[in-house]
PDB file of C-alpha atoms and ligand atoms in Angstrom:
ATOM      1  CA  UNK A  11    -136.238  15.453 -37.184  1.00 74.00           C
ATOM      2  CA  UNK A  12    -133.017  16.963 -35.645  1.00 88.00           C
ATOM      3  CA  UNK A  13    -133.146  16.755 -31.763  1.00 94.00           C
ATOM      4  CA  UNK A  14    -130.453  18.289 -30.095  1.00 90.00           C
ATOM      5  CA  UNK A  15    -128.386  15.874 -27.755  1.00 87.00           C
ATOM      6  CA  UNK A  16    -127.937  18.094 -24.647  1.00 88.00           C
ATOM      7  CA  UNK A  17    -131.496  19.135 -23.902  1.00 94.00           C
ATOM      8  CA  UNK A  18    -133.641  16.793 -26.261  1.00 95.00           C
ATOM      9  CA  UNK A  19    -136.054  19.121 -27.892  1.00 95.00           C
ATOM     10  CA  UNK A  20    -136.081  19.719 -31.637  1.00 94.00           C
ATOM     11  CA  UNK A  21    -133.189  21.616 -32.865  1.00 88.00           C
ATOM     12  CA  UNK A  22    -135.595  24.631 -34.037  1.00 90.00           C
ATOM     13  CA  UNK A  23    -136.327  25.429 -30.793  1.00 94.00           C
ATOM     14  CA  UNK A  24    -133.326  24.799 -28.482  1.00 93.00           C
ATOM     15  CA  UNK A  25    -131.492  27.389 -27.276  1.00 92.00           C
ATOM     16  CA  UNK A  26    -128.306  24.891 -26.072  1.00 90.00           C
ATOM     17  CA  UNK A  27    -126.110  26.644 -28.375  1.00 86.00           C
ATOM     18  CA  UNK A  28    -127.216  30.439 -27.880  1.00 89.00           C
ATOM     19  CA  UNK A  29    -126.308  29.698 -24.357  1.00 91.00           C
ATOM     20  CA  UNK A  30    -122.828  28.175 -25.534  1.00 92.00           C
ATOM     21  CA  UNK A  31    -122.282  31.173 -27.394  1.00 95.00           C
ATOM     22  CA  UNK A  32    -122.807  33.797 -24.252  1.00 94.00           C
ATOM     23  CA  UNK A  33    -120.444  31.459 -22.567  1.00 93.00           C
ATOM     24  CA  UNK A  34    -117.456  31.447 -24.773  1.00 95.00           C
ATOM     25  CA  UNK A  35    -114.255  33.800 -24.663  1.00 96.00           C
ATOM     26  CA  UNK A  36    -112.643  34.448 -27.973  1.00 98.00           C
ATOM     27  CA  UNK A  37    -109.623  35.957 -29.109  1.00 98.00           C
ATOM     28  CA  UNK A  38    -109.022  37.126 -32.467  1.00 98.00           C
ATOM     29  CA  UNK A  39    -105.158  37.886 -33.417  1.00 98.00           C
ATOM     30  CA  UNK A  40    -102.759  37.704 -36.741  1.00 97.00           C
ATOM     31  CA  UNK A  41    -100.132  35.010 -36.659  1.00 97.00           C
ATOM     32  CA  UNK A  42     -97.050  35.601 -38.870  1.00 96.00           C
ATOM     33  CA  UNK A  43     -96.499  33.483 -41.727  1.00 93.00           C
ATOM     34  CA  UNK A  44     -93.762  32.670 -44.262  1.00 91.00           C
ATOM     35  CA  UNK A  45     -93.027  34.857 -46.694  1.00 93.00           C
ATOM     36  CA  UNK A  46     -94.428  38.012 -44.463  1.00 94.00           C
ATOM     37  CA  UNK A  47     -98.038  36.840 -45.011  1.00 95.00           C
ATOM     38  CA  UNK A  48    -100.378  37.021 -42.067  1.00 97.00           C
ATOM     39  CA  UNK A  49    -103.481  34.464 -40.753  1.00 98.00           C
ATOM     40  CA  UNK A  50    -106.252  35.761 -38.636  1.00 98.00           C
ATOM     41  CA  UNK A  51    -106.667  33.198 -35.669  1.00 98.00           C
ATOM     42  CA  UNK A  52    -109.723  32.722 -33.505  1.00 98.00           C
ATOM     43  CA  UNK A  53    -109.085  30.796 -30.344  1.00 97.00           C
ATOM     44  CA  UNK A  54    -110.904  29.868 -27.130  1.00 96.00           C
ATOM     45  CA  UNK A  55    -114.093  28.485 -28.448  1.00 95.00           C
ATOM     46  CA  UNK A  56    -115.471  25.446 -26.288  1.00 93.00           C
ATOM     47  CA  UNK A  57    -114.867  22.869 -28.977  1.00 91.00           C
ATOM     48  CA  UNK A  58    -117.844  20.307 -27.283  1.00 88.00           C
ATOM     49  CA  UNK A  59    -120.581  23.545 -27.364  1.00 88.00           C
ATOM     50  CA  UNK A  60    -119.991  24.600 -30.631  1.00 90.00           C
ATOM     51  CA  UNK A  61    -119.541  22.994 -33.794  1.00 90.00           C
ATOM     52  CA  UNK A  62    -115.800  24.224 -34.858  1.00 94.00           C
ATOM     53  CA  UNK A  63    -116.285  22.440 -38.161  1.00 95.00           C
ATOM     54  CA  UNK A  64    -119.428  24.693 -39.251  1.00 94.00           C
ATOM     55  CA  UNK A  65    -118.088  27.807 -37.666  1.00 96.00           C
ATOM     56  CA  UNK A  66    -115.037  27.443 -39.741  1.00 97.00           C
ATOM     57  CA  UNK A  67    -116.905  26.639 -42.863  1.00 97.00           C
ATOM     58  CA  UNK A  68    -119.145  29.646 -42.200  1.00 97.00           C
ATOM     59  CA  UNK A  69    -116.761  32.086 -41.654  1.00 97.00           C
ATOM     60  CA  UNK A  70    -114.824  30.487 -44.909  1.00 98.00           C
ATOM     61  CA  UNK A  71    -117.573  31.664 -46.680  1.00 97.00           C
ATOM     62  CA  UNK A  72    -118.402  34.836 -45.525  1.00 96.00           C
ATOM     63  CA  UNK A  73    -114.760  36.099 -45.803  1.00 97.00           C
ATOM     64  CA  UNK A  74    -113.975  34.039 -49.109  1.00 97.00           C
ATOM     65  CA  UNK A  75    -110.693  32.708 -47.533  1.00 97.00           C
ATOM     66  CA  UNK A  76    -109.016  30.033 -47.187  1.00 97.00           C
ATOM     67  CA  UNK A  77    -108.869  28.396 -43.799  1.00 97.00           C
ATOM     68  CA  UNK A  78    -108.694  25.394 -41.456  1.00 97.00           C
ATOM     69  CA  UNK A  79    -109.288  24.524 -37.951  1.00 96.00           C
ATOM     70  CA  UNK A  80    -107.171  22.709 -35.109  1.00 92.00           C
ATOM     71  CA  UNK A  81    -107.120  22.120 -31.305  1.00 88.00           C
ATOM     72  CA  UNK A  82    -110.037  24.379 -30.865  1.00 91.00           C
ATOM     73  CA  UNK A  83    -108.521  27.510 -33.298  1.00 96.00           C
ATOM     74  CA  UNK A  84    -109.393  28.686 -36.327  1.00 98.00           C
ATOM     75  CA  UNK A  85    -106.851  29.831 -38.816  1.00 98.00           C
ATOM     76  CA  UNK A  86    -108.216  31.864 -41.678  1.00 98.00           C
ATOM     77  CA  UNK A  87    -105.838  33.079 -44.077  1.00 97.00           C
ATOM     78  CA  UNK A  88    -105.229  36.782 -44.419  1.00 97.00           C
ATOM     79  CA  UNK A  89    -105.679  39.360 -42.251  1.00 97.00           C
ATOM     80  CA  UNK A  90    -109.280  39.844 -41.254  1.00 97.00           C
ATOM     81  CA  UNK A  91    -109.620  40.975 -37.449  1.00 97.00           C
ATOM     82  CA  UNK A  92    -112.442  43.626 -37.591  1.00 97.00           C
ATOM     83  CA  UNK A  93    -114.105  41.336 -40.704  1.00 97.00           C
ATOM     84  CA  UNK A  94    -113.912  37.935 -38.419  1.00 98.00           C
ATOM     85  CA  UNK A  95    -115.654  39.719 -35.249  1.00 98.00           C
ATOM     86  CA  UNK A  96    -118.386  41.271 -37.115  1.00 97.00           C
ATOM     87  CA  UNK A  97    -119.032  37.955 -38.245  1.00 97.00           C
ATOM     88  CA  UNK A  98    -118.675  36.606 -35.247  1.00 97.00           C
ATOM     89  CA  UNK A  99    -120.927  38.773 -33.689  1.00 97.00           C
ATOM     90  CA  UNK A 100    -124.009  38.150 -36.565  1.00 96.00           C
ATOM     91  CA  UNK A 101    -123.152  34.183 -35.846  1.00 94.00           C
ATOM     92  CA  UNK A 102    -124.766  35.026 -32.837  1.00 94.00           C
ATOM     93  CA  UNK A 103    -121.435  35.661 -30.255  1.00 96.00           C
ATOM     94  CA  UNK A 104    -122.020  38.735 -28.532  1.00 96.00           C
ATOM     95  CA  UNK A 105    -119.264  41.192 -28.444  1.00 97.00           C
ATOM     96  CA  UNK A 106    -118.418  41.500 -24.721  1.00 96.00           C
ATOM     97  CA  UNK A 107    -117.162  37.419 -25.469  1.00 96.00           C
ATOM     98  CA  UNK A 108    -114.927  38.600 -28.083  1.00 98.00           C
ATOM     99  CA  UNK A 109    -111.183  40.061 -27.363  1.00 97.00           C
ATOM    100  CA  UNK A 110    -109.471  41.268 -30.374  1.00 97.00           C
ATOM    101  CA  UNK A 111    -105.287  40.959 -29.207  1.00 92.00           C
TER     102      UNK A 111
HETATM  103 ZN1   ZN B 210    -130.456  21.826 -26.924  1.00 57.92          ZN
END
């Protein structure tokens, strides 16, 4: 069984990471690239309450980009603002925690 590590119940019924998510402030912006190509960056997501590794992975797959993760941002390539906080927002974030810049 999976037992979460901050509150010790089984992961199917903590709430540790719901929490996490009201808590976080994200930004959502394009960053320039070479060649005039633009990346859609999410940044200021607590790296030790949420898993920046799935998140990434997740929203890999829901967008069908490509994309990495790095000091606590996520760099998905192309430009998907109003795609990446709809996702965001079904992940579970709620939209008052997410700026778009
Ligand atoms: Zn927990």
């Amino acid at each position: 069984m999976n037992i979460c590590n901050t509150c010790g119940l089984p992961k199917e019924l903590c709430v540790c990471e719901s929490i996490a998510k009201e808590s976080q402030q994200i930004t959502i912006m394009l960053v320039k690239k070479k060649f005039g190509k633009k990346n859609t960056v999410v940044e200021g997501i607590d790296t030790k309450q949420i898993d920046l590794k799935d998140l990434t992975k997740k929203l890999k797959n829901m967008l069908a980009c490509g994309g990495t993760f790095k000091d606590g941002k996520v760099e998905l390539q192309g430009e998907h603002i109003s795609k990446v906080r709809e996702e965001l927002i079904k992940l579970g974030f709620p939209p008052e925690t997410i700026q778009v810049k």
